[in-house]
mmCIF file of C-alpha atoms in Angstrom:
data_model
loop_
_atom_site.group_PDB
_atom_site.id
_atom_site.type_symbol
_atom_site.label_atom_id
_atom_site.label_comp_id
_atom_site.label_asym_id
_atom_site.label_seq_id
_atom_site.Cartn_x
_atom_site.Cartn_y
_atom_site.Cartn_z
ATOM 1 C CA UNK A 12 23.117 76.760 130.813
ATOM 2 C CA UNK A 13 25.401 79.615 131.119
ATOM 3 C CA UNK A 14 26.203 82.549 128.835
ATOM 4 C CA UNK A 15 28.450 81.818 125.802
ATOM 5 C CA UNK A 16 31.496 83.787 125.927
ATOM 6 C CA UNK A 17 32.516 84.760 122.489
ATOM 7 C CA UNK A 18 35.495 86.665 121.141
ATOM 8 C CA UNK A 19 36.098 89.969 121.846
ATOM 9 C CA UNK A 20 36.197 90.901 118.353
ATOM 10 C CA UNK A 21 34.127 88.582 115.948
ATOM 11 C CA UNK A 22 36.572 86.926 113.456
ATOM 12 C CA UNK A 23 40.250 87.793 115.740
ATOM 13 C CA UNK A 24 41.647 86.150 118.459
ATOM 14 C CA UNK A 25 40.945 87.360 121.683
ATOM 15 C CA UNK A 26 45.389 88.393 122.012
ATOM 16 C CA UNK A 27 45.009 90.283 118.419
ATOM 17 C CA UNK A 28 41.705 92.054 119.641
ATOM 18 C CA UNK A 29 43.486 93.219 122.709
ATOM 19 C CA UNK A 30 46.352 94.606 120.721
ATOM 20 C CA UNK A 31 43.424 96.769 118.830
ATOM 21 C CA UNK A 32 41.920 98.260 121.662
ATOM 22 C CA UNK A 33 44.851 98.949 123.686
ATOM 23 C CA UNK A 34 45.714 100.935 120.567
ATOM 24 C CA UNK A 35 42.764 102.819 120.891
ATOM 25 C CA UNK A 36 43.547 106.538 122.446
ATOM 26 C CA UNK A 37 42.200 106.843 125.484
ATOM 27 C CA UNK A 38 40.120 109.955 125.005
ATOM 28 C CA UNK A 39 37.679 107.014 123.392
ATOM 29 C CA UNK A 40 38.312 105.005 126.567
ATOM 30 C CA UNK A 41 35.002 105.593 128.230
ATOM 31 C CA UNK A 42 33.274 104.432 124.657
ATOM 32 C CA UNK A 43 34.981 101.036 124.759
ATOM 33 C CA UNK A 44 33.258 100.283 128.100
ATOM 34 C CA UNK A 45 29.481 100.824 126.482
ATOM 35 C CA UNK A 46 30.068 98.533 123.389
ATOM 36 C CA UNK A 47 30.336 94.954 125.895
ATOM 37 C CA UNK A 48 31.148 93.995 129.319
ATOM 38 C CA UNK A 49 33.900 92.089 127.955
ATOM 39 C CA UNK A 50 35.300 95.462 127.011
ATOM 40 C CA UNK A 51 34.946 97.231 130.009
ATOM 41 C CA UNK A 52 36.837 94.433 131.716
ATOM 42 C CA UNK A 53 39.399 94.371 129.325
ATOM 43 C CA UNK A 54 40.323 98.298 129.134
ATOM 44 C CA UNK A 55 40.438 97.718 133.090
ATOM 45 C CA UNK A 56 42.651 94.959 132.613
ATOM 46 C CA UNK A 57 46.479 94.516 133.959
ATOM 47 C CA UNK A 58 47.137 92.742 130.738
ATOM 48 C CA UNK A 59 45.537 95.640 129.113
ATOM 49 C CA UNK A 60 47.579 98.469 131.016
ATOM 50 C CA UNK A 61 50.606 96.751 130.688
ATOM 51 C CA UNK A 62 50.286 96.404 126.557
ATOM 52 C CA UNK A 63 50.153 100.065 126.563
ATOM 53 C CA UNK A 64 52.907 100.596 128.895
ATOM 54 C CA UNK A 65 55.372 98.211 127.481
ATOM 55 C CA UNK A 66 54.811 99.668 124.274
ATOM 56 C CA UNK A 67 54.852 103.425 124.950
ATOM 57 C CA UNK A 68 50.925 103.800 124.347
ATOM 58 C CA UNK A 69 50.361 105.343 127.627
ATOM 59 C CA UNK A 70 48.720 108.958 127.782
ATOM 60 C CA UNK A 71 48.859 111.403 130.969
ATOM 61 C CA UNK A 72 46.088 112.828 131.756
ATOM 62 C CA UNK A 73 46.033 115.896 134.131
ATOM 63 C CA UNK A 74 43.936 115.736 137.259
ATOM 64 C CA UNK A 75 42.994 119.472 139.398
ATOM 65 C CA UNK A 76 41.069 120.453 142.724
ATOM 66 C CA UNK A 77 40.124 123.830 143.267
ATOM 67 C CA UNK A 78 38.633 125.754 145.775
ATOM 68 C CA UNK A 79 35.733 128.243 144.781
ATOM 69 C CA UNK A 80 34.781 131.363 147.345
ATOM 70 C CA UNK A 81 31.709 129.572 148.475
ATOM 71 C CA UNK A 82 34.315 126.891 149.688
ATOM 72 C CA UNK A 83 32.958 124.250 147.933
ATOM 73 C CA UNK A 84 36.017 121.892 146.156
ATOM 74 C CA UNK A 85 35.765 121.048 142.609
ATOM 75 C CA UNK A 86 37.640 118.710 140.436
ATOM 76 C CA UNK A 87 38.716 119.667 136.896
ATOM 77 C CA UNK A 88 40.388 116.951 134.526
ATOM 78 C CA UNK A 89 42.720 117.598 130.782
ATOM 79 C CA UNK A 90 43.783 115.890 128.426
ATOM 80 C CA UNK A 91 47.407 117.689 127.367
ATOM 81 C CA UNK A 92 47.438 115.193 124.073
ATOM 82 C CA UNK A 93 44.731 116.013 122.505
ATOM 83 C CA UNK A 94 45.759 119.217 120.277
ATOM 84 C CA UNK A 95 44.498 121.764 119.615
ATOM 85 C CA UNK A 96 41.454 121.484 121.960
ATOM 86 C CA UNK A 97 43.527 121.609 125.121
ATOM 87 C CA UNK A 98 40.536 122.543 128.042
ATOM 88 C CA UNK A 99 39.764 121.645 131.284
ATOM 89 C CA UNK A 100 36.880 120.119 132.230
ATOM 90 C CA UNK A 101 34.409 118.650 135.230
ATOM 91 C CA UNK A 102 35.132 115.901 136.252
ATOM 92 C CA UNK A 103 31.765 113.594 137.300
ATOM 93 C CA UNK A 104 30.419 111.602 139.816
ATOM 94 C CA UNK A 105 32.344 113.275 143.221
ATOM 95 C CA UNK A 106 31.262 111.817 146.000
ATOM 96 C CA UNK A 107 29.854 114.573 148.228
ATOM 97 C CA UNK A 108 31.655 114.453 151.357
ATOM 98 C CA UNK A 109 34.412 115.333 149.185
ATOM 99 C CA UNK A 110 32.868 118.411 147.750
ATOM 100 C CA UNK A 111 33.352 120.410 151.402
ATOM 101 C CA UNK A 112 35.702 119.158 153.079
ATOM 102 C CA UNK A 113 38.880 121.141 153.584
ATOM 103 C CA UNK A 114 42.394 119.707 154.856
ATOM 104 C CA UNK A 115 42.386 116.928 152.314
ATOM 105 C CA UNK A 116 45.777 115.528 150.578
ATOM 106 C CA UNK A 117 45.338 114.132 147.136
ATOM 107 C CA UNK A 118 47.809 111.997 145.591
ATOM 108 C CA UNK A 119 47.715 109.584 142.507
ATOM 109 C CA UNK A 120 49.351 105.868 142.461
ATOM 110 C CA UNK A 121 49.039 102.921 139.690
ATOM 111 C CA UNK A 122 46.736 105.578 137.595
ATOM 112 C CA UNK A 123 44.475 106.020 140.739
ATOM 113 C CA UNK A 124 43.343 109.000 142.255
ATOM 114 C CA UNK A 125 43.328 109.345 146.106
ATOM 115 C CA UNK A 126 41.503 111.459 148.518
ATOM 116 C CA UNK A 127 42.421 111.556 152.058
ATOM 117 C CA UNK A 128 41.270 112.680 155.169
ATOM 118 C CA UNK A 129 39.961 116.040 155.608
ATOM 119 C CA UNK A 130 37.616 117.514 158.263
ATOM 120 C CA UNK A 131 34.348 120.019 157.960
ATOM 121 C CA UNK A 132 31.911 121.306 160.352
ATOM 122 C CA UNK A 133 29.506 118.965 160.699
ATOM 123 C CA UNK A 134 31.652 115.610 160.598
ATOM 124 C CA UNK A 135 35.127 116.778 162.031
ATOM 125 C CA UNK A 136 38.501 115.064 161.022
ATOM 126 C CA UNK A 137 38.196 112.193 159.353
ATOM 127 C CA UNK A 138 40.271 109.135 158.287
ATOM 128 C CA UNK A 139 37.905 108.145 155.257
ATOM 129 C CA UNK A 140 39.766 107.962 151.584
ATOM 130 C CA UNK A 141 38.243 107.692 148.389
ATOM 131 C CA UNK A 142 39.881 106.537 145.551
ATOM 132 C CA UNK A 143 39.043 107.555 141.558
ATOM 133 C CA UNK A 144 39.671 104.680 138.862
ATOM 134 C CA UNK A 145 40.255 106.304 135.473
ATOM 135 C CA UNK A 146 39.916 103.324 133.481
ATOM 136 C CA UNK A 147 36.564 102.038 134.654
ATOM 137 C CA UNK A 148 35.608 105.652 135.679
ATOM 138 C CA UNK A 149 34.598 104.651 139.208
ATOM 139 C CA UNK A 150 34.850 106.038 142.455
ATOM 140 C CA UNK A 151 34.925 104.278 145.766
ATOM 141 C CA UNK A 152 36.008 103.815 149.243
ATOM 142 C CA UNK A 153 39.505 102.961 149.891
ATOM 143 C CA UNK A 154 40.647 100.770 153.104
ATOM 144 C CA UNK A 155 40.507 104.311 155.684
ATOM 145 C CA UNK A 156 43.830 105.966 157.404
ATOM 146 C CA UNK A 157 44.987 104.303 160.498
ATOM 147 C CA UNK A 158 44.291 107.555 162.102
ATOM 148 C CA UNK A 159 41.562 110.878 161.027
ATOM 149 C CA UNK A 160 43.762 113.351 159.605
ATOM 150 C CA UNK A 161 43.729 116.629 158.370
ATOM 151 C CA UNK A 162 46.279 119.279 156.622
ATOM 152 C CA UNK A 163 48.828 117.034 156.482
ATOM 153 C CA UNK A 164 51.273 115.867 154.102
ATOM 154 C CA UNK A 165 51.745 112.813 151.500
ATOM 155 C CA UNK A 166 53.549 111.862 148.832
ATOM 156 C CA UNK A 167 53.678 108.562 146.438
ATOM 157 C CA UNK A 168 57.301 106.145 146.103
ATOM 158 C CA UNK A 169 57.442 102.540 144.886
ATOM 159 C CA UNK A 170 54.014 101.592 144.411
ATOM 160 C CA UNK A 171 53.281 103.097 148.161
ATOM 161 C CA UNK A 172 51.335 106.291 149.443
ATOM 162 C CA UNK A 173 52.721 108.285 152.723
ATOM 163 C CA UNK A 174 51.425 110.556 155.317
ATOM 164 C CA UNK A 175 52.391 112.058 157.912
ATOM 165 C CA UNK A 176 50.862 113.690 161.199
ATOM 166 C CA UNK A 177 49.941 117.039 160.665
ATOM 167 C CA UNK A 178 51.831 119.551 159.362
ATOM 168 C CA UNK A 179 51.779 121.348 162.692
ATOM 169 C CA UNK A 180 54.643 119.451 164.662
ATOM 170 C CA UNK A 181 56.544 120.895 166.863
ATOM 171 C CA UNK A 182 60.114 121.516 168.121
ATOM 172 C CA UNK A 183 62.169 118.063 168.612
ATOM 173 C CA UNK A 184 58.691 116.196 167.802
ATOM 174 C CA UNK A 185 58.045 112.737 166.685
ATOM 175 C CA UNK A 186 57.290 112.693 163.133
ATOM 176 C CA UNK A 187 55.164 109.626 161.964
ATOM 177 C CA UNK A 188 54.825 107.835 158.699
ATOM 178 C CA UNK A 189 51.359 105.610 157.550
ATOM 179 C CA UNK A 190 51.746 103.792 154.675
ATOM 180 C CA UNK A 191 49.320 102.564 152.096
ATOM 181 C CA UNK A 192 50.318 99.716 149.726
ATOM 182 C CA UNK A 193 48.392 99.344 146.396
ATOM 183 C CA UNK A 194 49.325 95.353 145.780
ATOM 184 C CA UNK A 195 47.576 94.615 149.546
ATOM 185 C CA UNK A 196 45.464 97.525 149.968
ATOM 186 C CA UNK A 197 46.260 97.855 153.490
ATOM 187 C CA UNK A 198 48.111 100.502 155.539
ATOM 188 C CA UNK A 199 51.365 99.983 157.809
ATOM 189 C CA UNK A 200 52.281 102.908 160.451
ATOM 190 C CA UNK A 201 56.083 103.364 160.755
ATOM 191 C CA UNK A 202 58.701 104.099 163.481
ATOM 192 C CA UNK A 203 58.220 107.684 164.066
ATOM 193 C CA UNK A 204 61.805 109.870 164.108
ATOM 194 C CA UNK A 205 62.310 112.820 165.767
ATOM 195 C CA UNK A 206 62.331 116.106 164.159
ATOM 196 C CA UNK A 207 63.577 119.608 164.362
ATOM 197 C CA UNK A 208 60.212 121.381 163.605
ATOM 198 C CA UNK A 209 57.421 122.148 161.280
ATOM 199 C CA UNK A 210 57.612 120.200 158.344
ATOM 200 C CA UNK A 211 56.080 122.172 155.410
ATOM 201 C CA UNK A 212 57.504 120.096 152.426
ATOM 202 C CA UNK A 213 58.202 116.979 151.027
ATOM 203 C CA UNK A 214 59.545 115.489 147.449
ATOM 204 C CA UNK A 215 60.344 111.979 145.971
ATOM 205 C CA UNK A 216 64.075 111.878 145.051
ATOM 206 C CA UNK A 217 65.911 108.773 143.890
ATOM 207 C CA UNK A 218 63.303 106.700 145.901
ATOM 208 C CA UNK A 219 63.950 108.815 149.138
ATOM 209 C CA UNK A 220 62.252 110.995 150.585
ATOM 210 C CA UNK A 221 63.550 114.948 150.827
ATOM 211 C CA UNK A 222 61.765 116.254 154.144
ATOM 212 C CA UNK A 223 61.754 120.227 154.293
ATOM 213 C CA UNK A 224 61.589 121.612 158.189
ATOM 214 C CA UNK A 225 60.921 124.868 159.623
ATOM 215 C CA UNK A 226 63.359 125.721 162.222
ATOM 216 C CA UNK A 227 61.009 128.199 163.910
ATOM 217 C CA UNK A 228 64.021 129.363 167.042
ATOM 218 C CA UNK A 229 66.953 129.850 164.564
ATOM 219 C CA UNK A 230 64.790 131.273 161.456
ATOM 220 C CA UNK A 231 65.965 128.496 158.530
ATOM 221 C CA UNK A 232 64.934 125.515 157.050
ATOM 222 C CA UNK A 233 66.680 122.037 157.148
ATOM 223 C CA UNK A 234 65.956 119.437 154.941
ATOM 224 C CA UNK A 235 66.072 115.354 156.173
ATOM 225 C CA UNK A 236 66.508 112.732 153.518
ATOM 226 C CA UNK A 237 64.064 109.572 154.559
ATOM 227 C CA UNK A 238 64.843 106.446 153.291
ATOM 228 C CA UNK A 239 61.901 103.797 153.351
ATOM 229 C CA UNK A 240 63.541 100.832 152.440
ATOM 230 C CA UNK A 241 65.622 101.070 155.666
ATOM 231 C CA UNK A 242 63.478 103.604 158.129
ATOM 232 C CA UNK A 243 66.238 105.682 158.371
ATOM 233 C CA UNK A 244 66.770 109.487 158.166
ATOM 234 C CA UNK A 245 69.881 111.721 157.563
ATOM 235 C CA UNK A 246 70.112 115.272 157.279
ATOM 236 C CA UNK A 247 70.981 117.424 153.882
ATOM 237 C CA UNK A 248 73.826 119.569 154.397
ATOM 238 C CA UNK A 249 73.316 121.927 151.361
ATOM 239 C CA UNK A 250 71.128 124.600 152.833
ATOM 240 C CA UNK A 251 69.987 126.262 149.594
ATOM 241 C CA UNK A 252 68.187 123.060 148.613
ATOM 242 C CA UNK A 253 65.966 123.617 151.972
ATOM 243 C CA UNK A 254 65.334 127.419 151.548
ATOM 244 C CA UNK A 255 64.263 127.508 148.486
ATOM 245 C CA UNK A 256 62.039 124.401 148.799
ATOM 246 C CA UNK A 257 60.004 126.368 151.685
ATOM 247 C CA UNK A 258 56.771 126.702 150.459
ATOM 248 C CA UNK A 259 56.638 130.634 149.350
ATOM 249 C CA UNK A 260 59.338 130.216 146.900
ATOM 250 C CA UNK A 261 56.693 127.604 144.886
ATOM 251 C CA UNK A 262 56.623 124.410 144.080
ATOM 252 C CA UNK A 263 59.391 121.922 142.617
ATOM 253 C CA UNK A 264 58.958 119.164 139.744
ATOM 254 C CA UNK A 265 61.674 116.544 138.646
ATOM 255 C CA UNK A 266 62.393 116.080 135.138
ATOM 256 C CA UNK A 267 65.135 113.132 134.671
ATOM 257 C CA UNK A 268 66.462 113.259 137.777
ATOM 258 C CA UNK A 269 66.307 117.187 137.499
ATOM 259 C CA UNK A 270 65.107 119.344 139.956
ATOM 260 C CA UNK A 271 63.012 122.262 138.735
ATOM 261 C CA UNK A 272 61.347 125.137 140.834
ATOM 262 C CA UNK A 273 58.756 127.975 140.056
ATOM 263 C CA UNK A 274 59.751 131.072 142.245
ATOM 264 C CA UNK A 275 56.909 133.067 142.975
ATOM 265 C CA UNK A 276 58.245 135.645 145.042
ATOM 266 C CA UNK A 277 59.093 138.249 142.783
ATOM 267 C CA UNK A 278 56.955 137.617 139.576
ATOM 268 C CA UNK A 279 57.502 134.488 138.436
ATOM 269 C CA UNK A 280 60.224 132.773 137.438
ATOM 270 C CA UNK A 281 61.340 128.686 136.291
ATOM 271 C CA UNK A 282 64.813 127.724 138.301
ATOM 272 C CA UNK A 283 67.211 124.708 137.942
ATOM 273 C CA UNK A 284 68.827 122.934 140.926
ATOM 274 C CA UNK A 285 72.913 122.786 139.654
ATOM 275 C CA UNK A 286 73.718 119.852 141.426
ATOM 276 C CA UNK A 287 77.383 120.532 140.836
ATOM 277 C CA UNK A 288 77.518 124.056 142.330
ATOM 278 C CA UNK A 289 74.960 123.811 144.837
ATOM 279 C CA UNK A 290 72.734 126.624 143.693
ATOM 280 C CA UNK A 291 69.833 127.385 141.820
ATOM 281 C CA UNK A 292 69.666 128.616 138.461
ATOM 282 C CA UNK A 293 67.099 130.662 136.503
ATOM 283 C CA UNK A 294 65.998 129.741 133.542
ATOM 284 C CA UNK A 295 63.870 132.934 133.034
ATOM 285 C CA UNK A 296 60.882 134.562 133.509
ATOM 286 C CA UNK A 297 56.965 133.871 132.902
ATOM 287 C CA UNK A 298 54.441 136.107 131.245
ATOM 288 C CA UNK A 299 52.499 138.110 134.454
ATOM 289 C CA UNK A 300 49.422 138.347 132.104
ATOM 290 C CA UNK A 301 49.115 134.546 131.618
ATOM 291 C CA UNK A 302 50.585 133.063 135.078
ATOM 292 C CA UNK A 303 48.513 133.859 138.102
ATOM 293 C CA UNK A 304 49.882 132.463 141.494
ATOM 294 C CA UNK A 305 49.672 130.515 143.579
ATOM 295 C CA UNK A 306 50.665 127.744 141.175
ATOM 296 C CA UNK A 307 51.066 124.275 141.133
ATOM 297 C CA UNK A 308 53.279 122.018 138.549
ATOM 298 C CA UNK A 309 52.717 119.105 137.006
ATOM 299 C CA UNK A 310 55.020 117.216 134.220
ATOM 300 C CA UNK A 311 54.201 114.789 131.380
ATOM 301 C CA UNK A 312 56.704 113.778 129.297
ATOM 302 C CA UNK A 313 59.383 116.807 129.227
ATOM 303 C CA UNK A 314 56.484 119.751 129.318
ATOM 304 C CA UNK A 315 55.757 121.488 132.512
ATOM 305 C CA UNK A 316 52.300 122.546 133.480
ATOM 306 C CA UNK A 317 51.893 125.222 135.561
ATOM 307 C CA UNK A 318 48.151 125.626 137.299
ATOM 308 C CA UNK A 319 47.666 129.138 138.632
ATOM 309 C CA UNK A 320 43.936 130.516 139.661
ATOM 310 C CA UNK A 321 41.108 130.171 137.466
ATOM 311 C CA UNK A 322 42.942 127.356 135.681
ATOM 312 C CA UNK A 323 45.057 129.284 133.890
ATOM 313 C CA UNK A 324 47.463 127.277 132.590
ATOM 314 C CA UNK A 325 51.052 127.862 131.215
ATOM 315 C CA UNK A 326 53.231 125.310 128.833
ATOM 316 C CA UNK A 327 56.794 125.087 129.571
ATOM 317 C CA UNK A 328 58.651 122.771 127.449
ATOM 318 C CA UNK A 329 62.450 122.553 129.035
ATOM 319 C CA UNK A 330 64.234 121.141 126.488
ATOM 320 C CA UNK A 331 62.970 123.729 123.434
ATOM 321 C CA UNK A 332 62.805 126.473 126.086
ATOM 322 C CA UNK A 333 64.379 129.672 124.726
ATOM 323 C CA UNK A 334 64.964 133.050 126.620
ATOM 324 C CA UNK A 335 63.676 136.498 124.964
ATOM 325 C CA UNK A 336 64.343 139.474 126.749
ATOM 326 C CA UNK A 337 64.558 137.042 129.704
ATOM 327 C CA UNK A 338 61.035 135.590 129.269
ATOM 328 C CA UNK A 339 60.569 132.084 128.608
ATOM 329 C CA UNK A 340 59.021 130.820 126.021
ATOM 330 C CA UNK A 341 55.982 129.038 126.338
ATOM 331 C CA UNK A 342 52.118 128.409 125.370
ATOM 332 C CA UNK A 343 48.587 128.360 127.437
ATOM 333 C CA UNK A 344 45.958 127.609 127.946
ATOM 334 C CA UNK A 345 43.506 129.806 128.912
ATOM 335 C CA UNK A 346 39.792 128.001 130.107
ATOM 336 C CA UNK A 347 36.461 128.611 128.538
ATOM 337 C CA UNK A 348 35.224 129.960 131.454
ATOM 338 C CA UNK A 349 36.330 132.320 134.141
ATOM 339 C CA UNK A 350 36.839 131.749 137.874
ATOM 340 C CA UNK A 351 38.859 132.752 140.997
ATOM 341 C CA UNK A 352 39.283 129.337 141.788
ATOM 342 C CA UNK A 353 42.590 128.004 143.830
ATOM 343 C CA UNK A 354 44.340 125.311 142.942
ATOM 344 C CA UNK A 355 45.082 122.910 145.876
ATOM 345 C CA UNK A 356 46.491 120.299 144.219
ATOM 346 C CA UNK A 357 47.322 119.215 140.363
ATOM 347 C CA UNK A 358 48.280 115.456 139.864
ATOM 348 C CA UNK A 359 48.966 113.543 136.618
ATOM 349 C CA UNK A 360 47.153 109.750 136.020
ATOM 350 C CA UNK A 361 48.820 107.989 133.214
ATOM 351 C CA UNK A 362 47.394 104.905 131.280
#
């Protein structure tokens, strides 16, 4: 006979249980999945996910890889919610071919955590991808890039993850899109389109995608809007957008359809993209003695995270923001341990 399935919560209906644990914050996630295997399944669940989207339960959790002197990556997570303990920490169970290899893009989709390509000495390039599931706290292979592929560039739109060929492409090149879709779990390569030169950036914009190119024989940058939905691309005429996009001037978040930028070239400093003049404005500067470039940004909810070595991390929050003698005002967060390590990428998982 088989194994009596009883309710998920003695003396509740299995719909009013899942209401309870979906309510549960998810700091207390990985607890859930020791009381029962019903449970695990459940806090894996779509149901489960979308109970907590629909009804605004969803927390962002912050996701880092660093690179230490010895070369070795590591993988820090954070949960920004939970005040007024605010820390990074390790994050377990890396596979180890992802612990040295260098070249690797790492993007997050549907709560997932990706981690593509990549090459070392021993192995080369490869086209292997491992994927990170927050909610049963699992890692495993993902279906592997058309193609082995390393320091390139990806980005996430519509339930979909590009890449491209590597960054290195030159003058009046063919640049070539793969793309991974979450519902089929397969990849589709398409139409490549010919390019001006080294592309060095690329951004999600009102489900487009904003391509930054190096023009390496007239000394500027260009920047090509891609459009998926149609395989088309068509060229942005306003020319500050591209140079300050390049990658020394830092990297750009969007806030509600907002275009923010953290200027690194002279201290550091938070800008605005004025859509209606066509220019950037500041909207002050950062402490030196808690910001330590390079950075990388991440958003949740209307705060912006800034990542700088050793994990130092910064709090803006835009719409409180207030200037003091030019400085913006902001908190940190400064680790419980110190490091030189470099942040190569920050992502956010939300669930």
């Amino acid at each position: 006979m088989g194994e009596e399935i009883g309710p998920l919560i003695p003396g509740l209906p299995d719909d009013i249980s899942l209401i309870c644990l979906a309510r549960v914050p998810r700091q207390y996630h990985h607890i859930l999945n020791c009381v029962h295997k019903r449970w695990k399944y459940v806090v894996s669940s779509e149901e489960f996910l979308s109970y907590r989207r629909k009804h605004n339960l969803q927390e962002t959790w912050i996701y880092a890889i660093c690179k230490g002197r010895d070369k070795q990556n590591r993988f820090f997570v954070m949960d920004p919610n939970h005040q007024p303990k605010r820390c990074w920490k390790v994050l377990q169970g890396i596979p180890p071919q992802c612990l040295r290899r260098q070249g690797m893009c790492f993007e997050t989709l549907g709560g997932r955590l990706y981690f593509l390509g990549g090459c070392d000495w021993n192995a080369g390039v490869t086209n292997e991808v491992y994927c990170y599931d927050p909610c049963r706290n699992v890692w495993e292979q993902a279906a592997p890039l058309p193609s082995p592929r390393c320091y390139f560039i990806s980005t996430t739109l519509n339930n979909t993850l590009y890449t491209t060929n590597e960054k290195e492409v030159n003058s009046l090149s063919t640049l070539s899109w793969d793309a991974y879709n979450t519902i089929s779990k397969t990849w589709a390569s398409c139409e490549g389109h010919e390019v001006p030169g080294k592309l060095v950036k690329c951004i999600t914009v009102d489900c487009r995608i904003y391509m930054v190119h190096e023009v390496q024989e007239r000394g500027y940058y260009v920047t090509r809007i891609y459009d998926p939905s149609t395989n088309t691309m068509q060229l942005l005429e306003e020319r500050g957008m591209s140079l300050c996009w390049y990658g020394p001037f830092g990297p750009t978040i969007i806030i509600d359809c907002t275009l923010y930028m953290l200027d690194e070239t002279s201290g550091t400093k938070l800008l605005k993209w004025d859509d209606e003049n066509d220019t950037w404005v500041s909207l002050g500067k950062l402490s030196p003695l808690l910001t330590r470039p390079p950075c990388k940004i991440v958003v949740v909810g209307k705060k912006i995270f800034i990542v700088g070595v050793g994990l130092m991390t910064v709090i803006v929050d835009v719409d409180v923001a207030a200037k003091s003698g030019g400085m913006l005002t902001s908190s940190s967060i400064i680790p419980e341990f110190y490091s030189e390590f470099v942040v190569l990428g920050c992502k956010t998982s939300s669930i």
